[in-house]
XYZ file of C-alpha atoms in Angstrom:
779
model
C 144.602 105.734 93.210
C 144.779 105.168 96.963
C 141.955 107.577 97.840
C 142.048 109.652 101.013
C 143.626 108.605 104.271
C 141.281 107.912 107.173
C 142.688 110.909 109.044
C 142.170 113.276 106.111
C 138.619 111.989 105.558
C 137.803 112.575 109.231
C 139.234 116.094 109.039
C 137.160 116.935 105.961
C 134.020 115.467 107.532
C 134.500 117.661 110.608
C 135.155 120.751 108.479
C 132.549 120.264 105.754
C 129.859 118.442 107.697
C 127.951 115.291 106.754
C 126.766 114.501 103.233
C 123.111 115.433 103.852
C 120.610 117.273 101.694
C 118.494 118.341 104.681
C 119.572 120.216 107.827
C 120.700 118.343 110.907
C 118.146 117.559 113.621
C 119.346 120.459 115.778
C 118.511 123.065 113.135
C 115.212 121.374 112.330
C 114.383 121.560 116.048
C 114.543 125.363 116.061
C 112.236 125.575 113.053
C 109.910 122.990 114.607
C 109.620 125.091 117.785
C 108.820 128.227 115.793
C 106.290 126.284 113.703
C 104.160 125.715 116.815
C 103.325 129.434 116.859
C 102.937 130.233 113.146
C 99.239 129.419 112.784
C 97.482 132.604 111.563
C 94.825 132.258 114.269
C 97.437 131.952 117.006
C 99.432 134.917 115.645
C 96.318 137.115 115.550
C 95.402 135.994 119.065
C 98.873 136.878 120.355
C 98.727 140.287 118.633
C 95.299 141.024 120.107
C 96.507 139.927 123.528
C 99.497 142.251 123.340
C 97.112 145.065 122.369
C 94.918 144.213 125.360
C 97.980 144.339 127.634
C 98.936 147.721 126.184
C 95.454 148.979 127.015
C 95.939 147.982 130.646
C 94.713 144.375 130.934
C 98.163 143.053 131.898
C 97.161 140.037 134.004
C 94.687 138.589 131.482
C 97.186 139.075 128.679
C 100.007 137.337 130.534
C 97.811 134.351 131.413
C 96.714 133.960 127.772
C 100.323 134.131 126.558
C 101.424 131.544 129.151
C 98.696 129.109 128.020
C 99.599 129.625 124.338
C 103.284 129.070 125.155
C 102.523 125.918 127.169
C 100.432 124.500 124.339
C 103.183 125.222 121.814
C 105.858 123.722 124.074
C 103.808 120.545 124.509
C 103.393 120.243 120.748
C 107.114 120.838 120.152
C 108.162 118.258 122.723
C 105.846 115.635 121.239
C 106.930 116.246 117.629
C 110.618 116.545 118.479
C 110.568 113.255 120.410
C 108.769 111.605 117.502
C 111.404 112.891 115.075
C 114.284 111.567 117.154
C 112.630 108.140 117.334
C 112.234 108.043 113.548
C 115.864 109.090 113.013
C 116.934 106.119 115.119
C 114.810 103.782 112.994
C 116.181 105.151 109.723
C 119.728 104.460 110.890
C 118.861 100.750 110.646
C 118.376 100.940 106.875
C 120.907 103.594 105.884
C 122.723 103.313 102.585
C 126.363 102.240 102.720
C 128.941 103.379 100.138
C 132.174 101.693 99.062
C 135.107 104.140 99.102
C 138.865 103.775 98.936
C 140.532 104.823 102.198
C 144.192 104.192 102.962
C 144.437 102.270 99.691
C 141.743 99.686 100.503
C 138.018 99.513 99.778
C 135.879 100.095 102.880
C 132.156 100.546 103.449
C 131.010 103.827 105.058
C 127.581 105.451 105.574
C 126.619 107.704 102.676
C 126.555 110.634 105.136
C 130.297 110.158 105.814
C 131.369 110.635 102.178
C 133.551 113.741 101.805
C 134.929 115.821 98.936
C 137.943 114.031 97.473
C 136.751 110.526 98.353
C 137.266 107.863 95.692
C 133.915 106.080 95.367
C 133.687 102.502 94.056
C 130.554 101.967 91.959
C 128.797 98.736 90.958
C 125.435 98.027 89.366
C 122.610 98.988 91.752
C 124.708 101.501 93.711
C 123.468 105.012 94.398
C 125.863 107.764 93.342
C 126.247 109.397 96.782
C 127.500 112.829 95.673
C 128.494 114.801 92.586
C 131.608 113.163 91.162
C 134.033 112.978 88.236
C 134.370 109.522 86.712
C 137.820 107.937 86.788
C 137.898 104.271 85.857
C 134.989 103.062 83.760
C 134.131 99.494 82.832
C 131.039 99.847 80.618
C 129.634 102.152 83.325
C 125.989 102.997 82.567
C 124.230 105.428 84.917
C 120.470 105.904 85.165
C 119.869 109.653 85.544
C 116.051 109.506 85.386
C 115.752 110.833 88.955
C 117.562 114.007 87.846
C 116.778 114.467 84.150
C 113.738 112.252 83.504
C 115.672 110.477 80.732
C 114.564 106.821 80.536
C 117.741 105.346 79.040
C 121.003 104.962 81.011
C 123.944 107.170 80.024
C 127.414 105.707 79.463
C 130.111 107.398 81.557
C 133.779 107.590 80.553
C 136.751 108.969 82.443
C 136.273 112.682 83.179
C 132.468 112.610 82.819
C 130.285 114.080 85.553
C 128.203 111.830 87.797
C 125.429 113.301 89.907
C 124.111 112.563 93.372
C 120.766 110.755 93.404
C 121.403 108.830 90.189
C 122.310 105.133 90.193
C 124.435 102.648 88.310
C 122.362 100.586 85.882
C 125.211 98.289 84.813
C 128.974 98.086 84.632
C 131.456 99.308 87.210
C 133.829 102.177 87.855
C 135.414 104.609 90.273
C 134.764 108.325 90.686
C 136.148 111.212 92.727
C 133.691 113.226 94.837
C 133.577 116.923 93.951
C 130.482 118.200 95.802
C 128.382 116.828 98.666
C 125.073 117.434 100.417
C 123.259 120.668 99.710
C 125.917 121.733 97.191
C 124.949 118.984 94.735
C 122.778 119.324 91.627
C 120.275 116.863 93.077
C 119.856 118.983 96.222
C 118.908 121.978 94.071
C 116.324 119.920 92.160
C 114.982 118.463 95.410
C 114.563 121.955 96.885
C 112.646 123.062 93.783
C 110.360 120.020 93.912
C 109.770 120.537 97.636
C 108.364 123.985 96.861
C 105.664 122.509 94.606
C 102.312 121.048 95.648
C 103.396 117.408 95.626
C 101.404 115.803 98.429
C 100.755 112.327 99.718
C 97.317 110.849 100.342
C 97.739 111.498 104.059
C 98.633 115.149 103.483
C 95.722 115.597 101.074
C 93.391 114.227 103.753
C 94.780 116.653 106.330
C 94.375 119.509 103.857
C 90.720 118.673 103.198
C 90.149 118.415 106.947
C 91.834 121.795 107.434
C 89.544 123.399 104.859
C 86.534 121.968 106.694
C 87.763 123.595 109.905
C 88.438 126.931 108.225
C 84.932 127.114 106.774
C 83.327 126.267 110.123
C 85.627 128.679 111.932
C 85.004 131.654 109.624
C 81.226 131.356 109.893
C 81.164 130.777 113.647
C 83.776 133.337 114.691
C 82.460 136.082 112.421
C 78.927 135.604 113.758
C 80.121 135.674 117.373
C 82.205 138.807 116.839
C 79.321 140.647 115.180
C 76.837 139.610 117.894
C 79.159 140.832 120.651
C 79.636 144.157 118.917
C 75.857 144.522 118.522
C 75.535 143.910 122.271
C 77.877 146.894 122.805
C 80.635 144.836 124.417
C 84.194 146.243 124.287
C 85.898 145.760 120.907
C 89.103 144.187 122.265
C 87.201 141.855 124.616
C 84.936 140.774 121.754
C 87.928 140.174 119.497
C 89.806 138.169 122.127
C 86.701 136.100 122.893
C 86.119 135.360 119.188
C 89.765 134.469 118.578
C 89.861 132.267 121.658
C 86.818 130.430 120.326
C 88.612 129.992 116.987
C 91.608 128.493 118.781
C 89.220 126.388 120.844
C 87.606 125.024 117.705
C 90.997 124.124 116.238
C 92.604 120.862 117.384
C 95.771 122.800 118.152
C 97.861 119.765 118.993
C 96.859 117.923 115.811
C 100.343 118.153 114.202
C 101.912 116.853 117.409
C 99.280 114.133 117.858
C 99.753 113.018 114.246
C 103.542 112.979 114.631
C 103.371 111.046 117.896
C 100.823 108.548 116.552
C 102.814 107.929 113.400
C 106.170 107.648 115.162
C 104.691 105.299 117.772
C 103.246 103.278 114.914
C 106.651 103.279 113.233
C 108.277 101.927 116.404
C 105.675 99.171 116.705
C 106.143 98.321 113.042
C 109.920 98.177 113.556
C 109.343 95.579 116.280
C 107.545 93.551 113.574
C 110.579 94.053 111.256
C 109.002 96.811 109.165
C 110.961 100.078 108.977
C 109.020 103.189 107.961
C 111.231 105.743 106.223
C 108.477 108.299 105.589
C 105.887 108.585 108.339
C 102.973 109.653 106.157
C 103.396 106.387 104.216
C 101.794 104.596 107.190
C 98.361 105.863 106.131
C 98.899 104.709 102.539
C 100.176 101.371 103.856
C 97.004 100.863 105.877
C 94.809 102.100 102.999
C 96.486 99.793 100.440
C 94.040 97.798 98.312
C 96.486 96.257 95.809
C 99.984 94.899 96.457
C 102.193 94.362 93.407
C 105.159 92.062 93.934
C 107.764 90.011 92.129
C 107.837 86.324 92.968
C 111.444 85.833 94.090
C 111.681 85.709 97.871
C 108.026 86.622 98.410
C 106.059 83.920 96.627
C 109.080 81.647 96.144
C 111.828 80.576 98.524
C 114.347 82.932 96.915
C 116.935 80.122 96.751
C 117.527 79.814 92.997
C 118.940 76.434 91.984
C 120.411 75.379 88.605
C 118.625 72.128 87.842
C 119.824 71.465 84.323
C 122.314 72.572 81.639
C 120.997 71.142 78.361
C 122.104 71.162 74.749
C 119.709 72.130 71.973
C 118.382 68.592 71.879
C 117.375 68.685 75.528
C 120.160 66.382 76.791
C 122.439 67.213 79.759
C 125.577 68.946 78.497
C 128.811 69.386 80.485
C 130.000 71.836 77.814
C 126.977 74.089 78.287
C 127.580 73.976 82.047
C 131.290 74.846 81.574
C 130.477 77.836 79.350
C 127.831 79.014 81.798
C 130.384 78.911 84.624
C 132.851 80.980 82.596
C 130.179 83.599 81.918
C 129.019 83.728 85.551
C 132.476 83.746 87.145
C 134.106 86.323 84.877
C 131.351 88.957 84.716
C 131.970 92.014 86.909
C 128.620 93.799 86.606
C 126.810 92.799 89.791
C 126.252 89.754 91.936
C 122.924 88.038 91.284
C 121.164 84.813 92.327
C 121.376 83.240 88.853
C 125.161 83.462 88.662
C 125.458 82.328 92.281
C 123.353 79.268 91.438
C 125.567 78.441 88.450
C 128.742 78.691 90.531
C 127.488 76.811 93.616
C 129.909 74.025 94.515
C 132.309 74.669 91.610
C 136.045 75.464 91.792
C 137.200 79.029 91.200
C 137.646 80.133 87.595
C 140.950 81.732 86.544
C 140.181 85.444 86.200
C 143.037 85.775 83.684
C 140.754 84.145 81.109
C 138.602 87.295 81.033
C 139.343 89.801 78.268
C 136.269 92.029 78.301
C 132.512 92.031 78.810
C 129.266 93.656 77.736
C 127.320 94.066 81.002
C 123.710 93.032 81.358
C 121.068 95.686 80.833
C 117.282 95.550 80.854
C 116.933 96.393 77.194
C 119.225 93.731 75.702
C 118.502 91.239 78.510
C 121.866 89.593 77.830
C 125.284 89.395 79.496
C 128.361 88.650 77.354
C 131.908 87.884 78.452
C 134.925 87.597 76.114
C 137.162 84.756 77.304
C 140.459 83.355 76.043
C 140.993 79.722 76.922
C 143.246 78.429 74.139
C 144.390 81.410 72.146
C 141.051 82.041 70.427
C 138.920 84.676 72.135
C 135.340 83.485 72.424
C 132.251 85.536 73.258
C 129.987 83.680 75.713
C 126.496 85.158 76.024
C 123.797 84.283 78.556
C 120.336 85.804 78.900
C 116.606 85.586 78.289
C 116.037 82.910 75.670
C 114.203 85.175 73.208
C 116.967 87.755 73.460
C 119.729 85.165 72.969
C 117.912 83.619 69.994
C 117.673 87.088 68.437
C 121.496 87.247 68.527
C 121.914 83.819 66.895
C 122.073 82.889 63.213
C 119.991 79.891 62.197
C 119.413 78.651 65.741
C 117.736 75.236 66.129
C 114.107 75.218 67.247
C 114.052 74.851 71.029
C 110.520 76.191 71.456
C 109.064 72.854 72.554
C 111.877 72.383 75.096
C 111.373 75.927 76.382
C 107.603 75.512 76.790
C 107.965 72.160 78.539
C 110.489 73.478 81.045
C 108.590 76.727 81.573
C 105.307 74.901 82.047
C 106.976 72.939 84.845
C 107.876 76.201 86.584
C 111.493 76.528 85.473
C 113.118 79.801 84.528
C 114.893 79.153 81.206
C 117.922 81.082 79.941
C 119.730 80.681 76.647
C 123.498 80.317 76.165
C 125.309 81.180 72.914
C 128.937 81.451 71.741
C 130.878 83.182 68.975
C 134.632 82.974 68.210
C 136.282 86.399 67.838
C 139.882 85.699 66.725
C 142.386 88.385 67.593
C 139.942 90.467 69.602
C 140.662 91.828 73.078
C 137.526 93.869 73.562
C 133.844 93.656 72.653
C 130.686 95.728 72.447
C 126.976 95.012 72.071
C 127.412 95.175 68.288
C 129.386 91.896 68.466
C 126.319 90.043 69.749
C 125.242 88.934 66.283
C 125.631 85.748 64.248
C 126.127 83.665 67.366
C 125.619 79.928 67.820
C 123.088 78.639 70.345
C 124.894 76.203 72.658
C 121.964 75.233 74.848
C 119.705 76.290 77.682
C 119.898 76.573 81.467
C 116.926 75.622 83.646
C 116.623 77.207 87.100
C 114.141 76.346 89.833
C 112.956 78.481 92.739
C 110.266 76.526 94.637
C 107.143 78.187 95.975
C 107.629 79.352 99.527
C 105.841 77.392 102.205
C 102.905 79.475 103.385
C 102.837 81.799 100.336
C 99.283 80.789 99.382
C 98.143 81.304 102.989
C 99.820 84.725 103.084
C 97.980 85.805 99.924
C 94.678 84.569 101.378
C 95.453 86.448 104.601
C 96.037 89.667 102.648
C 92.769 89.067 100.786
C 90.952 88.906 104.126
C 92.460 92.323 104.858
C 90.975 93.635 101.610
C 94.286 93.560 99.703
C 94.574 91.947 96.264
C 98.045 90.623 95.341
C 99.298 91.098 91.775
C 102.318 89.148 90.523
C 104.590 91.220 88.243
C 107.629 89.367 86.895
C 110.100 89.409 84.049
C 109.802 85.630 83.732
C 108.017 84.124 80.763
C 104.249 83.655 80.820
C 104.348 79.896 81.277
C 106.643 79.943 84.313
C 104.680 82.851 85.798
C 101.377 81.010 85.320
C 102.813 77.900 87.012
C 103.845 79.837 90.115
C 100.566 81.775 90.144
C 98.485 78.595 90.161
C 100.423 77.222 93.121
C 99.753 80.312 95.257
C 96.107 80.760 94.280
C 96.373 83.578 91.722
C 94.058 82.802 88.835
C 92.912 84.239 85.539
C 94.695 85.121 82.296
C 98.314 86.299 82.238
C 99.078 89.745 80.793
C 102.314 89.773 78.801
C 104.754 92.622 78.161
C 103.029 95.943 77.660
C 99.518 94.455 77.940
C 97.700 96.054 80.867
C 94.449 94.807 82.337
C 93.762 96.294 85.765
C 91.718 93.203 86.666
C 94.516 90.725 85.842
C 96.389 89.119 88.724
C 99.535 88.071 86.834
C 101.812 90.147 84.589
C 104.740 88.361 82.891
C 107.658 89.262 80.603
C 107.620 92.854 81.817
C 110.459 95.370 81.752
C 110.995 98.271 84.223
C 108.818 100.712 82.263
C 106.050 98.119 82.025
C 106.105 97.802 85.826
C 105.732 101.538 86.223
C 102.867 101.695 83.708
C 101.070 98.830 85.450
C 101.316 100.602 88.807
C 100.066 103.878 87.351
C 97.159 102.156 85.599
C 96.114 100.462 88.835
C 96.257 103.781 90.683
C 94.185 105.481 87.975
C 91.558 102.767 88.437
C 91.035 104.086 91.978
C 93.181 101.590 93.883
C 95.738 102.457 96.548
C 98.780 100.586 95.259
C 101.786 99.195 97.069
C 104.784 97.895 95.123
C 107.260 95.474 96.681
C 110.598 95.351 94.875
C 114.309 95.012 95.579
C 116.057 95.169 92.196
C 117.702 97.846 90.081
C 114.782 97.764 87.663
C 112.180 98.295 90.401
C 113.013 101.936 91.135
C 110.516 103.531 88.669
C 107.624 101.422 89.986
C 108.596 102.102 93.613
C 108.394 105.825 92.877
C 105.085 105.475 91.016
C 103.295 103.493 93.747
C 101.306 105.071 96.582
C 103.660 103.236 98.908
C 106.965 101.780 97.716
C 108.122 98.769 99.741
C 111.595 97.236 99.647
C 113.819 95.037 101.823
C 117.033 95.761 103.687
C 118.956 93.379 101.399
C 117.822 95.288 98.276
C 120.169 97.213 96.025
C 120.751 100.780 97.186
C 118.530 102.398 94.576
C 115.521 100.269 95.541
C 116.071 100.827 99.253
C 116.353 104.570 98.742
C 113.262 104.746 96.516
C 111.061 102.891 98.994
C 108.981 104.514 101.732
C 108.892 101.285 103.759
C 111.699 98.737 104.165
C 111.069 95.168 105.338
C 113.726 93.400 107.375
C 112.215 90.107 106.135
C 111.047 89.630 102.551
C 107.802 87.917 103.440
C 104.153 88.678 102.693
C 103.205 87.829 106.287
C 105.458 90.685 107.402
C 103.571 92.932 104.980
C 100.254 91.800 106.501
C 101.537 92.525 110.022
C 102.696 95.961 108.894
C 99.340 96.723 107.277
C 97.500 95.895 110.502
C 99.803 98.170 112.492
C 99.435 100.900 109.875
C 95.662 100.682 110.174
C 95.877 100.770 113.944
C 98.003 103.910 113.785
C 95.634 105.628 111.382
C 92.584 104.556 113.402
C 94.034 106.172 116.532
C 94.825 109.366 114.649
C 91.241 109.534 113.402
C 89.956 109.000 116.960
C 91.646 112.192 118.074
C 90.482 114.133 115.024
C 86.839 113.075 115.172
C 86.382 113.241 118.921
C 88.222 116.515 119.447
C 86.629 118.371 116.555
C 83.097 117.254 117.473
C 83.536 118.195 121.134
C 85.155 121.529 120.275
C 82.486 122.316 117.700
C 79.708 121.567 120.156
C 81.271 123.618 122.945
C 81.971 126.574 120.695
C 78.477 126.466 119.146
C 76.758 126.475 122.525
C 79.092 129.168 123.825
C 78.289 131.311 120.808
C 74.562 130.886 121.486
C 74.967 131.642 125.192
C 76.952 134.799 124.524
C 73.919 136.256 122.750
C 71.681 135.874 125.833
C 74.022 136.495 128.759
C 74.919 139.949 130.040
C 78.554 138.764 130.246
C 80.898 136.505 128.262
C 80.105 132.843 129.119
C 83.813 132.082 129.422
C 86.816 134.364 129.510
C 89.341 133.971 126.655
C 91.935 132.526 129.043
C 89.406 129.957 130.287
C 88.616 128.863 126.724
C 92.318 128.411 125.967
C 92.918 126.567 129.237
C 89.961 124.259 128.525
C 91.396 123.511 125.077
C 94.866 122.855 126.518
C 93.720 120.555 129.330
C 91.386 118.499 127.154
C 94.178 117.945 124.625
C 96.565 116.389 127.155
C 94.984 112.891 127.074
C 95.095 113.126 123.284
C 98.882 112.942 123.432
C 98.501 109.343 124.651
C 96.069 108.282 121.914
C 98.876 106.484 120.056
C 98.940 103.896 122.850
C 95.237 103.131 122.623
C 93.888 99.730 121.689
C 91.875 99.385 118.483
C 88.795 97.219 118.007
C 89.488 94.284 115.622
C 86.721 95.321 113.232
C 88.563 98.582 112.584
C 91.483 96.605 111.100
C 89.497 94.414 108.726
C 89.630 96.586 105.638
C 91.582 99.495 104.125
C 90.754 102.911 105.506
C 91.570 106.431 104.382
C 90.579 110.009 105.127
C 86.814 110.529 104.856
C 86.210 114.233 105.324
C 82.472 113.870 104.646
C 82.292 111.296 107.453
C 84.277 113.581 109.768
C 81.899 116.449 108.989
C 78.881 114.266 109.792
C 80.571 113.091 112.997
C 81.331 116.710 113.965
C 77.761 117.878 113.402
C 75.957 114.926 115.003
C 78.051 114.585 118.127
C 78.743 118.324 118.293
C 75.013 118.961 118.510
C 74.719 116.350 121.280
C 77.442 118.257 123.124
C 75.649 121.556 122.555
C 72.388 120.208 123.981
C 74.091 119.356 127.270
C 76.058 122.604 127.304
C 72.817 124.545 126.950
C 71.262 122.358 129.646
C 74.175 123.361 131.871
C 73.569 127.009 130.984
C 69.866 126.778 131.884
C 70.477 124.886 135.127
C 73.176 127.288 136.304
C 71.255 130.450 135.448
C 67.576 129.589 135.934
C 67.660 126.972 138.661
C 70.823 127.615 140.669
C 70.891 131.392 139.935
C 74.674 131.273 139.625
C 76.614 134.547 139.559
C 79.149 135.410 136.873
C 82.209 133.631 138.355
C 80.280 130.538 139.505
C 78.553 130.296 136.120
C 81.870 130.461 134.255
C 83.462 127.988 136.620
C 80.579 125.544 136.327
C 80.604 125.752 132.554
C 84.393 125.407 132.467
C 84.285 122.261 134.631
C 81.354 120.756 132.700
C 82.918 121.473 129.283
C 86.278 119.985 130.260
C 84.694 116.948 131.917
C 82.488 116.200 128.916
C 85.418 116.531 126.481
C 87.423 114.075 128.580
C 84.478 111.691 128.839
C 83.679 111.852 125.147
C 87.205 110.748 124.233
C 86.648 107.540 126.176
C 83.137 107.036 124.763
C 83.547 107.966 121.087
C 86.940 106.281 120.618
C 84.992 103.117 119.732
C 81.832 102.205 117.828
C 81.107 99.600 120.501
C 79.480 100.405 123.843
C 82.322 102.070 125.741
C 82.343 99.394 128.446
C 83.047 96.714 125.797
C 86.197 98.395 124.470
C 88.912 98.992 127.045
C 91.080 102.108 126.526
C 94.823 101.979 127.098
C 96.050 102.714 130.602
C 97.891 105.931 129.569
C 94.716 107.300 127.959
C 92.509 106.334 130.905
C 94.860 107.560 133.648
C 95.649 110.857 131.904
C 91.922 111.502 131.400
C 91.180 110.805 135.082
C 94.140 112.934 136.200
C 93.126 115.919 134.055
C 89.518 115.519 135.232
C 90.658 115.621 138.844
C 92.820 118.681 138.174
C 89.892 120.477 136.496
C 87.616 119.931 139.486
C 90.389 121.004 141.889
C 91.415 124.208 140.053
C 88.621 126.430 141.483
C 89.905 125.688 144.993
C 93.587 126.512 144.317
C 95.443 129.815 144.895
C 95.538 130.509 141.122
C 91.742 130.212 140.746
C 91.136 133.970 141.033
C 93.691 134.801 138.326
C 91.949 132.302 136.041
C 88.543 133.798 136.812
C 87.369 130.652 138.640
C 85.407 130.407 141.884
C 84.797 127.489 144.295
C 81.706 125.402 143.546
C 79.261 124.060 146.117
C 78.565 120.353 146.446
C 75.129 120.835 144.934
C 76.602 122.451 141.816
C 79.219 119.695 141.493
C 76.477 117.082 141.873
C 74.380 118.658 139.119
C 77.446 118.803 136.837
C 78.162 115.122 137.513
C 74.587 114.193 136.587
C 74.790 116.237 133.384
C 78.097 114.571 132.440
C 76.618 111.111 133.038
C 73.601 112.038 130.917
C 75.951 113.254 128.187
C 77.754 109.884 128.155
C 74.431 108.050 127.884
C 73.230 110.321 125.052
C 76.409 109.665 123.064
C 75.933 105.924 123.497
C 72.426 106.218 122.090
C 73.615 108.395 119.192
C 76.322 105.845 118.331
C 73.686 103.187 117.680
C 72.111 105.288 114.938
C 75.327 106.625 113.380
C 77.633 103.611 113.385
C 78.611 104.165 109.752
C 80.536 107.368 110.502
C 82.986 105.358 112.631
C 84.005 103.221 109.681
C 85.875 105.628 107.439
C 85.782 104.263 103.924
């Protein structure tokens, strides 16, 4: 079949849209904008404001709605910009698909596949859409992602193939029948998305949200009841209470989180680490165990065939010739072992190939039926134990195997079996074979691997080697890179072991799950077909851009260099990103809690509301503006030394301790304004508004670090935005819009007193930090 023409494919792409299972960015943008205003508190506030306007308070209502709209627009702009930046990063690691266009095989992005395309499939390829199989050469498809079935399913002509599955072995072609959201996988994905499947980062946000809700319910209910008992108007009391609830909530938190994570993703991309799922950054920074194969990470990744030996251990040209036939004539998938066998050799006549039984991870063998002189011969290569199991009366090569393995070689067996008159084979023919010899491959330890492991250890990350190689070869490599202790083999699992050998894909997954159940945050670095289950099971799946499609798709993070130093760099950046996010959360919630607590207390003793609802919302909006730059802030080195995760108990302690410090100075402001300066209603509200905003801005610069603030320099965007907003706050009472905001000009004496109180507040926070340093550390 010639497939579609380029023109027809372009026409179908324009008519049917891209092969995506999620909406395009434009549609997501509309939903993102609406999401800024769907908080229950905000919706109730808007409803109460509309009611207030209906009762005649038009100006106040309009001002409140403008502030709510401005806050939502700021959040939308921040999150939308973050999303566009991440989309650009993901384009660097997109999956490519081989299709037949105009009669030739070409590579196109998976999103450009259309109905009617003829897809070319090889081992490791993702099935990009729902298809009908055409040609099939021992095509085995792993459908675990769709059905949960562990064993691959053989596909013949006319069988259905489903998007999201992948080719385990063999090859074939298939015609696309459905794409994008019309596929079976899209329906399953939509169902899963509706369930409570959350990441560690999301669980932390949820626990934090519950903390806020509990504090908000108690505080707001008490304030509302007190105001009603003081015979204040119902609507005014409701608006004041709701405004306090909004003031307590870090309203821009979703935007701040999105901006921090996307900025972190861009910095990580500069260090050749691409983040596919933003919330994986927290898990990356919190990682305590990194599981990895050895090839390309601990070793150079340049596999070399060092010896082809007969069963007596002598060099054998015949064993080498048979190995070359097997490697050159197999059509399953390209791999480093076959490349090493064929390096520097002339091309093999493909006409010699009659059939093959592709490699799979259960048999651990690859067999090719060749015809060199009229007698078809089955040539089998694979793991030595597996090849010996297919042989009859094989000579004892155990001593040879152990000697080579102990020296760090990977040893494969090679066996043959004449099959006269046969033109095809199956796995059942792999019996009664004759062992021809063994192949010894060497992949030297990478320069700097031991140092990279030690570097990760200093970051609080323990490296675990998980490999399919035999125990002796694995132990040899482990010793060279500083991994010690006994070697677990096969399905043995000891969460304290550092080396796991002779494992299959399901063993890898079980190891990862066992480590997670022990309380560790587990990263898994893999790039092969058999790594997909473990990548899914890990807290953070890590792959490389040269990985097979299924590994790259399964991973949350993709490295552009397969190197443990790159992982270490990414971990540091992940921790920096998370540290900055926590700065905003802790500082904002403590300042808001303190302000709202003192305002609640003041409302019980004043004959008027201490701040108008619009002033509370404006205060919240202005103080959040510097928070949008928190992603640029520098992080103290000690905050990067060990894994960190959400610590809601620590956040609660931080909120109470530093919130109470804030309340003390708010109440001091209240007493000074009322008892000493005898301020009237508008001057009192203006003074409190200026003091509250100034202290929230100051506290961001002070509590962003556990060090004395003058020993930890903030970023220029954070510092300049804080100064600019502070200047605007002081200037507002003197502007033409001051009256509509309920603000009045302040005398120099009042401004001086407020400056002294703010300076005292900074000093008090510095003192409090010395006694509460632990709450800065997370866990």
